[in-house]
PDB file of C-alpha atoms and ligand atoms in Angstrom:
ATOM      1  CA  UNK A   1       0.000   0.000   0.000  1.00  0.00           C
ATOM      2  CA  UNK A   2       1.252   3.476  -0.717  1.00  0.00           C
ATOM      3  CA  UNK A   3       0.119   6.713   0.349  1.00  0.00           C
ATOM      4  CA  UNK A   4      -0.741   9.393  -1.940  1.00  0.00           C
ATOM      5  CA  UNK A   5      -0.508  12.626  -0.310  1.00  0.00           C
ATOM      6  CA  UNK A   6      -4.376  14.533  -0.851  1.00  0.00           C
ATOM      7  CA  UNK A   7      -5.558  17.824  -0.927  1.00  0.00           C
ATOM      8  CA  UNK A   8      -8.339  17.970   1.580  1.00  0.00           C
ATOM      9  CA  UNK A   9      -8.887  14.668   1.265  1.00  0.00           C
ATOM     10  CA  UNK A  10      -8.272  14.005  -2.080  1.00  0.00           C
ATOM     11  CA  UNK A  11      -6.316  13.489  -5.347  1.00  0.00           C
ATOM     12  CA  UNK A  12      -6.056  14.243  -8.751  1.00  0.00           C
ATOM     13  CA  UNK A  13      -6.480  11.370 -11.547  1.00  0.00           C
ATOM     14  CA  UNK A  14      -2.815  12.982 -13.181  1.00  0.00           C
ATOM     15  CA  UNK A  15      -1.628  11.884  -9.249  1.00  0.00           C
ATOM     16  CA  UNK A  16      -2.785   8.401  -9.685  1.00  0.00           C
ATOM     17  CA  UNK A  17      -1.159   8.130 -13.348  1.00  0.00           C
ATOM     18  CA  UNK A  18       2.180   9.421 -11.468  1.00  0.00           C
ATOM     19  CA  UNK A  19       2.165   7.115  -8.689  1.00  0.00           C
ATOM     20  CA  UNK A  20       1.438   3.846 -10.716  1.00  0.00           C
ATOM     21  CA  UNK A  21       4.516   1.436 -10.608  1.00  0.00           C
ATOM     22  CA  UNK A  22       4.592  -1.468 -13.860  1.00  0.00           C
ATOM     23  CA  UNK A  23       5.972  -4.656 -12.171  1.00  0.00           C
ATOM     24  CA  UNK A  24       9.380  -5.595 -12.255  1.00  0.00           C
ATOM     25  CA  UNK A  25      11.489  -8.541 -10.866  1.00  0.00           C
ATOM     26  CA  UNK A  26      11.279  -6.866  -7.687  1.00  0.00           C
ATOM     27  CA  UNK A  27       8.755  -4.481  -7.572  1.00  0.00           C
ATOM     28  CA  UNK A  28       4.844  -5.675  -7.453  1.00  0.00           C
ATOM     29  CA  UNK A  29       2.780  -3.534 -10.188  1.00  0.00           C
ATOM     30  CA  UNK A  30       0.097  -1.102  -8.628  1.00  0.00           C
ATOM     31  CA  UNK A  31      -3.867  -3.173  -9.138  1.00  0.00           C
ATOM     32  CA  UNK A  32      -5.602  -1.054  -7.856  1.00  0.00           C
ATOM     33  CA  UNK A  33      -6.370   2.612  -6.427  1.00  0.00           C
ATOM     34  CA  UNK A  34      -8.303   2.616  -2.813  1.00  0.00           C
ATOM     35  CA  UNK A  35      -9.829   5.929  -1.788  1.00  0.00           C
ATOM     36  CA  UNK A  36     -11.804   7.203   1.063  1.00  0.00           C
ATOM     37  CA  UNK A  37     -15.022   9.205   1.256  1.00  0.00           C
ATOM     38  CA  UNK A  38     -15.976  10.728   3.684  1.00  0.00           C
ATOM     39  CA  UNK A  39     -11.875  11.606   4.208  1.00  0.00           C
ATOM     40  CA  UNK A  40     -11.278  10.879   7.738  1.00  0.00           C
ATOM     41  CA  UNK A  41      -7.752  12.433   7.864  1.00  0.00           C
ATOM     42  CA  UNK A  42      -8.666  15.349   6.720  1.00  0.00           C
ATOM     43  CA  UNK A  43     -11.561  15.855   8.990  1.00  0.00           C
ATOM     44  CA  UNK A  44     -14.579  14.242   7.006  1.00  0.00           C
ATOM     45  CA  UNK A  45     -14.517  16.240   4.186  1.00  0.00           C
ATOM     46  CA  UNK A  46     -16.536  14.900   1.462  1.00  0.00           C
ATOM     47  CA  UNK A  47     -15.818  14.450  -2.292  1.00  0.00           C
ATOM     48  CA  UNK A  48     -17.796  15.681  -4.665  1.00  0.00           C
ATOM     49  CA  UNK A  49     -19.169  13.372  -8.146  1.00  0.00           C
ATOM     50  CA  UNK A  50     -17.102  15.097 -10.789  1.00  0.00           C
ATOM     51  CA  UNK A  51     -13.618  14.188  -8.751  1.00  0.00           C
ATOM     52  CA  UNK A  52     -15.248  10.500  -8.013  1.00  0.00           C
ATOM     53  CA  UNK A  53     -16.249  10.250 -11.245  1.00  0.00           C
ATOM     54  CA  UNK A  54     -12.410  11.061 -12.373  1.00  0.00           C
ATOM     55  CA  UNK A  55     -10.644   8.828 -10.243  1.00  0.00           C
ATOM     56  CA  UNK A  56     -12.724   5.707 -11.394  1.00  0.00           C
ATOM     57  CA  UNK A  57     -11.985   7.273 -15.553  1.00  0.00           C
ATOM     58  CA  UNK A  58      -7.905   7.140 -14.669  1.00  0.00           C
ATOM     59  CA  UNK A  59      -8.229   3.490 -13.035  1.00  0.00           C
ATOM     60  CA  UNK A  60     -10.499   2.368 -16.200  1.00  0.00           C
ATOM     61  CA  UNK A  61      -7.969   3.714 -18.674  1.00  0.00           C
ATOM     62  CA  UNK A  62      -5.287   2.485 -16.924  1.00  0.00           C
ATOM     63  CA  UNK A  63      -6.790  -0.835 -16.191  1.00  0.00           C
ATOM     64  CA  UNK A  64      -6.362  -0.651 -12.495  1.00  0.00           C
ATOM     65  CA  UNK A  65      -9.370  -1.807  -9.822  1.00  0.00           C
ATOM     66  CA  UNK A  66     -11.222   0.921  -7.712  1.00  0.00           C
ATOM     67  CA  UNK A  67     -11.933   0.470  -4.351  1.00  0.00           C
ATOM     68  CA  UNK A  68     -14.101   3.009  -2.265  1.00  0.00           C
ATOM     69  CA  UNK A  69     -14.121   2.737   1.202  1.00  0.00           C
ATOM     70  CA  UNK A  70     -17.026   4.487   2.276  1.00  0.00           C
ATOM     71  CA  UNK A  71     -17.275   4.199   5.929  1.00  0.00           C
ATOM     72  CA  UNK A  72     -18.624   7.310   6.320  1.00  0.00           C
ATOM     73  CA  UNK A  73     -20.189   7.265   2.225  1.00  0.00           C
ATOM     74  CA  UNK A  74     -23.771   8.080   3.519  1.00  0.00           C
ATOM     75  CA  UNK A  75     -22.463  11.257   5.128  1.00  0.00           C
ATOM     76  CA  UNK A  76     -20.640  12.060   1.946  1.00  0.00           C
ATOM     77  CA  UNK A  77     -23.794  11.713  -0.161  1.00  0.00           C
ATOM     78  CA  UNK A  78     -25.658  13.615   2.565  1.00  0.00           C
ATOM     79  CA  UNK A  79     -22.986  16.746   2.406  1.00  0.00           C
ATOM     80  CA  UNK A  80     -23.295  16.685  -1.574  1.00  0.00           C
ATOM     81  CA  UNK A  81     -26.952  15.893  -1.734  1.00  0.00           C
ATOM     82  CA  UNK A  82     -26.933  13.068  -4.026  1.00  0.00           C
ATOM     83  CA  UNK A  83     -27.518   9.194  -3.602  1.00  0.00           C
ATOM     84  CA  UNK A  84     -24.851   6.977  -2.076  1.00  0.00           C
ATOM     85  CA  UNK A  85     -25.348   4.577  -5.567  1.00  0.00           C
ATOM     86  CA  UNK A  86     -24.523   7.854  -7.027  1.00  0.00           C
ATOM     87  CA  UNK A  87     -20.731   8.551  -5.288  1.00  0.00           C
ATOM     88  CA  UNK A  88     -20.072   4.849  -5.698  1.00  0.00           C
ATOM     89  CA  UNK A  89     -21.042   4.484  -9.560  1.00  0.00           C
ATOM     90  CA  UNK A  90     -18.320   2.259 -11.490  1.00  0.00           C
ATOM     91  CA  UNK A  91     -15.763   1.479  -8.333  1.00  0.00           C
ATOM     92  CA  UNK A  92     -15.568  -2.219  -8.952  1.00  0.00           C
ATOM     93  CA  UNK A  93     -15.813  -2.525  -4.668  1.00  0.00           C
ATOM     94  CA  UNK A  94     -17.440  -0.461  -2.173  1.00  0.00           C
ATOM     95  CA  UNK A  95     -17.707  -0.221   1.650  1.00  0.00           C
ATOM     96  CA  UNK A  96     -19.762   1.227   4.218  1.00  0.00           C
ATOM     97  CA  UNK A  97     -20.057   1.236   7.880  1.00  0.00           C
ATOM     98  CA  UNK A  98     -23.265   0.381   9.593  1.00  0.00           C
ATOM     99  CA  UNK A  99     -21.414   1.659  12.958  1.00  0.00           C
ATOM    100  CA  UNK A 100     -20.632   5.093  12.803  1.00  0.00           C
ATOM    101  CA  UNK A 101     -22.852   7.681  11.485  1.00  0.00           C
ATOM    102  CA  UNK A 102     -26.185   5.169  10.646  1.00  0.00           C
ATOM    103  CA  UNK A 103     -25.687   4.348  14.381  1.00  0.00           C
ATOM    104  CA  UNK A 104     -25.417   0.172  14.676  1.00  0.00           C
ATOM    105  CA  UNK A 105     -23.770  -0.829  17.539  1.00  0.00           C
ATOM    106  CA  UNK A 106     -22.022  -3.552  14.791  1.00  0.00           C
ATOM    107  CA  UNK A 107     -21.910  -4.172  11.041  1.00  0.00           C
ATOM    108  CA  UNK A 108     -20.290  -3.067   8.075  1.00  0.00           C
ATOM    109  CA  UNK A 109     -21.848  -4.039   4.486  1.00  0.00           C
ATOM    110  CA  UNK A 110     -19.251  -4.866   1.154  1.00  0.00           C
ATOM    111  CA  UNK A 111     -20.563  -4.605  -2.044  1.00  0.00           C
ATOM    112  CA  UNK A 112     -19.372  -5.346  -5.756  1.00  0.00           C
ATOM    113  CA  UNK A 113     -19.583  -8.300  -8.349  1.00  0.00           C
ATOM    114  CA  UNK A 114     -20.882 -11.563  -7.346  1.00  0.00           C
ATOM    115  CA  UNK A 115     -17.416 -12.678  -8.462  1.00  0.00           C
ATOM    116  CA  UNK A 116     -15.527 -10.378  -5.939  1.00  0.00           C
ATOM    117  CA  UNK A 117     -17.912 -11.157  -3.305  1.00  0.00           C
ATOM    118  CA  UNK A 118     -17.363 -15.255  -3.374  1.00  0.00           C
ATOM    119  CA  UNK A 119     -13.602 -14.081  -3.113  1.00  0.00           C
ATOM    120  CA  UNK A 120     -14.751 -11.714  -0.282  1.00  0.00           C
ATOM    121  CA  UNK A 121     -16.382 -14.607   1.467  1.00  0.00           C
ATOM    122  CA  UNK A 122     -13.836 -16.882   1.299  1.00  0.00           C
ATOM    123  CA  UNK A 123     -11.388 -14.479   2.559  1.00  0.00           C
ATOM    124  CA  UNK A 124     -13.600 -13.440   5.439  1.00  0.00           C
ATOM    125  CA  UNK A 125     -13.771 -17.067   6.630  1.00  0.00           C
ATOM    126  CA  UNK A 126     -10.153 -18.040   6.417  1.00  0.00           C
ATOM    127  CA  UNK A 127      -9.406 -14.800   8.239  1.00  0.00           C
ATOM    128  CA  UNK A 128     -11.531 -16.009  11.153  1.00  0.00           C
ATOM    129  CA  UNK A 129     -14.964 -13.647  10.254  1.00  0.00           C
ATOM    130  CA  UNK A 130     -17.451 -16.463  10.153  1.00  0.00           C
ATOM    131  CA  UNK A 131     -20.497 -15.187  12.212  1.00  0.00           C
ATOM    132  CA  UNK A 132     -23.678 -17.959  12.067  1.00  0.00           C
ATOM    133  CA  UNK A 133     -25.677 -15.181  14.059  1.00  0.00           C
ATOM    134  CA  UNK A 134     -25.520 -12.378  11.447  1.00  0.00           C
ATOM    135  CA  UNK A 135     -28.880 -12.028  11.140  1.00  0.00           C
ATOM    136  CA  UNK A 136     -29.481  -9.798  14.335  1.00  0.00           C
ATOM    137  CA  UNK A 137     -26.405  -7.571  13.284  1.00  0.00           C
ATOM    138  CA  UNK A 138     -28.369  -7.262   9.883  1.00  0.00           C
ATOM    139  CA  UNK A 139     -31.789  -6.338  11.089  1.00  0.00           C
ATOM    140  CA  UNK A 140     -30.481  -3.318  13.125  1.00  0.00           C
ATOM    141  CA  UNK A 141     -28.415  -2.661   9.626  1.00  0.00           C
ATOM    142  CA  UNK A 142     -31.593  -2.695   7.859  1.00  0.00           C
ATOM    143  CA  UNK A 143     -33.271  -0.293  10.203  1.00  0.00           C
ATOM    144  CA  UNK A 144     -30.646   2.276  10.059  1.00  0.00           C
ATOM    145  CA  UNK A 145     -30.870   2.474   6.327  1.00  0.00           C
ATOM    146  CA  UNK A 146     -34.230   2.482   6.524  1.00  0.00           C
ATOM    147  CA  UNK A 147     -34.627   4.994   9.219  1.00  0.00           C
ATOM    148  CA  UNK A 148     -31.154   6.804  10.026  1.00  0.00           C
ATOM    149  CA  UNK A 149     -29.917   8.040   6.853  1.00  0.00           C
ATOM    150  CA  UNK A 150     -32.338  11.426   6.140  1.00  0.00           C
ATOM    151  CA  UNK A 151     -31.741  12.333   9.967  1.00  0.00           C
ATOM    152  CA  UNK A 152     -27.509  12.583   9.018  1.00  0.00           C
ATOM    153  CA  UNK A 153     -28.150  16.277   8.059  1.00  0.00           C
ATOM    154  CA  UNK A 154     -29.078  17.044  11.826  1.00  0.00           C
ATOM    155  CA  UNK A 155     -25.162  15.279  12.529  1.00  0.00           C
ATOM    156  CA  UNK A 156     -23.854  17.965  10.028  1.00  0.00           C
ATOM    157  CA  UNK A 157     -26.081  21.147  11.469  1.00  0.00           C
ATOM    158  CA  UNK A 158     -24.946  20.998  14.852  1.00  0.00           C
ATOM    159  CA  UNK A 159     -21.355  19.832  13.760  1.00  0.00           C
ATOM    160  CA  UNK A 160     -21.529  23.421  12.131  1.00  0.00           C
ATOM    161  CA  UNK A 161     -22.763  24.856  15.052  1.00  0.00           C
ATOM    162  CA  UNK A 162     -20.136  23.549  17.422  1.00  0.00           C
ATOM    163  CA  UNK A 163     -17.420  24.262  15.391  1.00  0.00           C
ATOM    164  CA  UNK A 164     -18.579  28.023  15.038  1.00  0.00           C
ATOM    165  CA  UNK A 165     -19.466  28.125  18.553  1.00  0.00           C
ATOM    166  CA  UNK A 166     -15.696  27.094  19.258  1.00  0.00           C
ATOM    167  CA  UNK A 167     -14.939  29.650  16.563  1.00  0.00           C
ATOM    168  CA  UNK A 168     -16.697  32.402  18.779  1.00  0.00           C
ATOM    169  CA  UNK A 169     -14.976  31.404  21.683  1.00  0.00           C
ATOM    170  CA  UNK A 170     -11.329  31.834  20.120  1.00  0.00           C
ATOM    171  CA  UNK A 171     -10.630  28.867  19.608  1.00  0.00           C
ATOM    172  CA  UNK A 172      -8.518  27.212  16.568  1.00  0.00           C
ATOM    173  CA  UNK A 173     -11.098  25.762  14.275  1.00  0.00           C
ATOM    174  CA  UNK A 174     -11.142  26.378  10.516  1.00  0.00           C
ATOM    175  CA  UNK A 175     -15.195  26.668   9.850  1.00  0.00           C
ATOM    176  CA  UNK A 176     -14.138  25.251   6.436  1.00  0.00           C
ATOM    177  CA  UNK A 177     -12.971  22.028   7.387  1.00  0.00           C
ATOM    178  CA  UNK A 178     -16.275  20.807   8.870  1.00  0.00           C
ATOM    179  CA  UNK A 179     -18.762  19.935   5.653  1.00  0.00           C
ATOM    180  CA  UNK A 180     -19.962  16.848   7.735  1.00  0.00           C
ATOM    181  CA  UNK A 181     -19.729  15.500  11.031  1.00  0.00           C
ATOM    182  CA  UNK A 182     -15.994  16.298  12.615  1.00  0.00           C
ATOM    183  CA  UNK A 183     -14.750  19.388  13.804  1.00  0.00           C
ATOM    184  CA  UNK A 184     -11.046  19.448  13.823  1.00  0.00           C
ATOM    185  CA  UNK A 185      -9.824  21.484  16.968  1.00  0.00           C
ATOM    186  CA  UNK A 186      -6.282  22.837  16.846  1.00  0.00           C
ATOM    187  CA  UNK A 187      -4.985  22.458  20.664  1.00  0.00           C
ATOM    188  CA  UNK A 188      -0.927  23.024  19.769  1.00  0.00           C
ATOM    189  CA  UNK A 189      -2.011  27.097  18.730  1.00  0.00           C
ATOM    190  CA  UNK A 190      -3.139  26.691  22.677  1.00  0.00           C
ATOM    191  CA  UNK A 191       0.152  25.565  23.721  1.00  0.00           C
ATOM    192  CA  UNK A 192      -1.322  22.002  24.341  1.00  0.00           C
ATOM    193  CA  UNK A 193      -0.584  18.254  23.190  1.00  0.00           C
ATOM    194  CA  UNK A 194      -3.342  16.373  22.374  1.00  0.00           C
ATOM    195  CA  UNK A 195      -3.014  14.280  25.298  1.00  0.00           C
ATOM    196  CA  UNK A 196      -2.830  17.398  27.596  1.00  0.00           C
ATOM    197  CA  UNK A 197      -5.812  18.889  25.633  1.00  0.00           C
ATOM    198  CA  UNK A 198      -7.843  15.230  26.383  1.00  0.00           C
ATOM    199  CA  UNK A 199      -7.189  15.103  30.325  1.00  0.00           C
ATOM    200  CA  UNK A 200      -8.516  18.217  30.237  1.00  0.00           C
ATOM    201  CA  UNK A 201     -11.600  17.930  28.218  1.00  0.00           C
ATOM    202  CA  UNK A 202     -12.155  14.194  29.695  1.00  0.00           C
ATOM    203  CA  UNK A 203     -12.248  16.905  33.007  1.00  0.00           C
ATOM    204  CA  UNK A 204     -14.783  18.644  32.068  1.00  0.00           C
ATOM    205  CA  UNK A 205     -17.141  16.156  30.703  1.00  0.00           C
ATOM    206  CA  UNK A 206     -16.130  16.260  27.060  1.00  0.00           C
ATOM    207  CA  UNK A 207     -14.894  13.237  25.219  1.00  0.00           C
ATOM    208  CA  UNK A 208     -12.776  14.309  21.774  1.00  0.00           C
ATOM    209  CA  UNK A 209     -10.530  11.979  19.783  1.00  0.00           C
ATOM    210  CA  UNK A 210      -6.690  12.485  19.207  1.00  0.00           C
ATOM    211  CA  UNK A 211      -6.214  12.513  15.079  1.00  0.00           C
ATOM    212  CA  UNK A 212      -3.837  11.524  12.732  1.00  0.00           C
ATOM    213  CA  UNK A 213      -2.185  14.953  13.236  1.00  0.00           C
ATOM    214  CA  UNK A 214      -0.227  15.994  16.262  1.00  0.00           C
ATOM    215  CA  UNK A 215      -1.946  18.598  18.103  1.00  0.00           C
ATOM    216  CA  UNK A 216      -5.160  18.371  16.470  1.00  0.00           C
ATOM    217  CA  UNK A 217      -8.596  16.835  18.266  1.00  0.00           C
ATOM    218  CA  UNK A 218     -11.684  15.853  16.620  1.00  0.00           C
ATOM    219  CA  UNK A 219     -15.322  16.231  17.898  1.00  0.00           C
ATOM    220  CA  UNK A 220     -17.896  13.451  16.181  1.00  0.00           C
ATOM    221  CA  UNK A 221     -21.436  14.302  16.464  1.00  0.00           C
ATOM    222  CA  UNK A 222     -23.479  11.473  16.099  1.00  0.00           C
ATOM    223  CA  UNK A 223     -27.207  10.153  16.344  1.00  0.00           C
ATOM    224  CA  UNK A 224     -26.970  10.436  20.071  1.00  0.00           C
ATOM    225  CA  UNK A 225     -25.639  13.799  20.598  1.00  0.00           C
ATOM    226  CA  UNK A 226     -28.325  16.572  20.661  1.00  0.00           C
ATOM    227  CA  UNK A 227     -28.607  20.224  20.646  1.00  0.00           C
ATOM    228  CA  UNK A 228     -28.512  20.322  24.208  1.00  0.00           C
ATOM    229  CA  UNK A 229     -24.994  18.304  24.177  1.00  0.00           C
ATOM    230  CA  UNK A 230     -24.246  20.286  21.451  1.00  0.00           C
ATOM    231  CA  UNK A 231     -24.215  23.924  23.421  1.00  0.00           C
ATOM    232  CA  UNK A 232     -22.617  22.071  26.775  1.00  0.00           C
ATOM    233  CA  UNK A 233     -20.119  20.635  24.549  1.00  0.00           C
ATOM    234  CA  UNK A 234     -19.108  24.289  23.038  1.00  0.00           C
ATOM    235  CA  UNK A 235     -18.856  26.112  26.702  1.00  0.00           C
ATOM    236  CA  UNK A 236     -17.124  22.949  28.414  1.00  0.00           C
ATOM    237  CA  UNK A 237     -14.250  22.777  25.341  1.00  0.00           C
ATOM    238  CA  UNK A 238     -14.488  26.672  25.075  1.00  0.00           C
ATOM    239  CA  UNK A 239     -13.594  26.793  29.153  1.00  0.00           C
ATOM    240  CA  UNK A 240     -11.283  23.897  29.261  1.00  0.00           C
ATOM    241  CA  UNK A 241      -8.528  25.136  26.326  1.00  0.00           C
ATOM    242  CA  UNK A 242      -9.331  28.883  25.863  1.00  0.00           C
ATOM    243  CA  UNK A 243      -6.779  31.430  27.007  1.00  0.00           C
ATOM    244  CA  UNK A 244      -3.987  28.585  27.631  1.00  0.00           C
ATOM    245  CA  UNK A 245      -0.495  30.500  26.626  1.00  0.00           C
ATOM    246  CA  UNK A 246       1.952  28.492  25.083  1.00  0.00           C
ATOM    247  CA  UNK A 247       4.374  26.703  27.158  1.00  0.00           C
ATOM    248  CA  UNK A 248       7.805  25.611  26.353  1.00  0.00           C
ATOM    249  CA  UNK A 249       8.063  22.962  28.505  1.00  0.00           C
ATOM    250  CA  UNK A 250       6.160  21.846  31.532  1.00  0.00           C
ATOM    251  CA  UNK A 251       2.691  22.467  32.628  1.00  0.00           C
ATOM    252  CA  UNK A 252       1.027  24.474  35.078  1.00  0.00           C
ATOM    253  CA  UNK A 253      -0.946  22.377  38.021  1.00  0.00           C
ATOM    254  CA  UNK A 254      -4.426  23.009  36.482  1.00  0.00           C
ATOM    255  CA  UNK A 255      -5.860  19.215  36.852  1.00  0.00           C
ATOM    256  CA  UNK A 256      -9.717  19.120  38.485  1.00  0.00           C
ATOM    257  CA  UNK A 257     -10.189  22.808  37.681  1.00  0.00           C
ATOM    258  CA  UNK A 258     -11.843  22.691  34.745  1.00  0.00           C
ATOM    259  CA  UNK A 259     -14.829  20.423  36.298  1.00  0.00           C
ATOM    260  CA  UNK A 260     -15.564  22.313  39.489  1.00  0.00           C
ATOM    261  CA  UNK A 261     -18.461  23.539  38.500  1.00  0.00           C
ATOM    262  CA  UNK A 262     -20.168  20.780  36.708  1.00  0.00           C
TER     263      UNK A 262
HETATM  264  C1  LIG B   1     -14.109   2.545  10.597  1.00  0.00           C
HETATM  265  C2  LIG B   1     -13.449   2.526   9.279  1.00  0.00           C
HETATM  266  C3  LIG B   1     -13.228   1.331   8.604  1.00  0.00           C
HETATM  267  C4  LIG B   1     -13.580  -0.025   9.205  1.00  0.00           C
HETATM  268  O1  LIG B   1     -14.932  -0.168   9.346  1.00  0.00           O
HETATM  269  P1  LIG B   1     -15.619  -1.417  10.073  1.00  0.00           P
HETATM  270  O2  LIG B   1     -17.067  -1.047  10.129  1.00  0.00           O
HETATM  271  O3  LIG B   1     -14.988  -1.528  11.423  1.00  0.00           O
HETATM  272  O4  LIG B   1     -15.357  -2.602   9.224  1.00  0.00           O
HETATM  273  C5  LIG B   1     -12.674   1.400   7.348  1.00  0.00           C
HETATM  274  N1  LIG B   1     -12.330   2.572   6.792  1.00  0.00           N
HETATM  275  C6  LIG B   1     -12.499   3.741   7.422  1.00  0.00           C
HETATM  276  C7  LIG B   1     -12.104   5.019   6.750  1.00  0.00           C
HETATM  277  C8  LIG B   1     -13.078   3.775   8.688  1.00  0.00           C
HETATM  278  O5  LIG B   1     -13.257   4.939   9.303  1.00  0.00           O
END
């Protein structure tokens, strides 16, 4: 696997045809391009059709497979308003997550050819994945498709209004970033490491994530989190990292002050 670096998220088709590698004695050929959408990394930003639509034309001319995984593809086709089917036209394999934003507590769905899916199944049994139960897994799968899905704008809305409630505050957000549902908080321009940052949040009754990047946090809002969370979220983060100078080195005894008056 090889990493291409992205612009928010993404890459050009004249960035695939670069990076392709023929086979050699000792060098495996590239088979097949793998991209992600929503972009995790880059804080859920979402690609749009003409760009998906690209990537799959450079892998067709170049005879290469396309792969989409689309963990987060529903809140993709949610941010562009068009149909997941739409954003995952003419990749030969596609998946999505029934366990993040459609809100399973389990389950993740593959599809593609029937071909690639006897492959698929054989794979997932010698890797251990046989599950005679699946049924109850699928039913809540079914239900959040069926029910989950139109709500995913509400996850977007009040991702919007955290991060500009953060914005408000002072804090480092870039209101651009969020087009679904992360807000990418920048705790280093407070003099923080992300671990520093999450004591202090986990403090004050606010769970983030540490990202891929150093220094950077990221808020989900999910099926579960309301308006209500929503505007305690914004003053708890706001109170807990606001007005923190940068330090060289070391740390000022702060610890239990952020959630004294919880
Ligand atoms: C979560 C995630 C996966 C794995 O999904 P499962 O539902 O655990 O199989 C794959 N790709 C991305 C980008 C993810 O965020």
């Amino acid at each position: 696997m090889r990493g291409i670096p992205g612009h928010r998220g993404r890459l050009s088709p004249e960035q695939i045809r670069q990076a392709v590698r023929r086979p050699s004695n000792h060098v495996s050929g590239t088979s097949a391009v793998v991209i992600e959408n929503t972009h995790n990394g880059a804080g859920g930003r979402a690609w749009p059709v003409d760009e998906v639509d690209a990537v799959v034309g450079i892998c067709r001319e170049l005879g290469l497979g396309a792969h989409l995984d689309g963990a987060r593809l529903v809140n993709a086709a949610v941010a562009h308003g068009v149909a997941p089917a739409r954003l995952s036209a003419g990749f030969d394999t596609v998946t999505l997550c029934l366990s993040k934003g459609l809100g399973c507590p389990v389950g993740a769905v593959l599809a593609c050819s029937e071909g690639h899916i006897e492959k698929a199944r054989r794979a997932k049994q010698l890797l251990g994945g046989a599950m005679r139960q699946s049924g109850i897994v699928a039913a809540a799968g079914v239900y959040a498709l069926e029910h989950n899905v139109d709500r995913i704008v509400e996850d977007h809305a009040r991702a919007v209004r955290l991060a500009v409630h953060l914005d408000d505050a002072g804090l480092h957000v870039d209101l651009e970033q969020v087009e679904t549902n992360f807000v990418l908080v920048d705790v280093a321009a407070h003099g923080m490491t992300s671990t520093q940052a999450l004591e202090r949040l986990a403090a004050s009754g606010v769970l983030l994530s540490a990202s891929v990047h150093p220094g950077v946090l990221r808020a989900v809002v999910h099926l579960d989190i309301t308006d209500a969370d929503i505007a305690f979220a914004g003053d708890a983060i706001a109170s807990a990292l606001r007005n923190q100078a940068p330090h060289a080195a070391g740390w000022p005894a702060i610890a239990g002050h952020a959630n004294t008056e919880m």
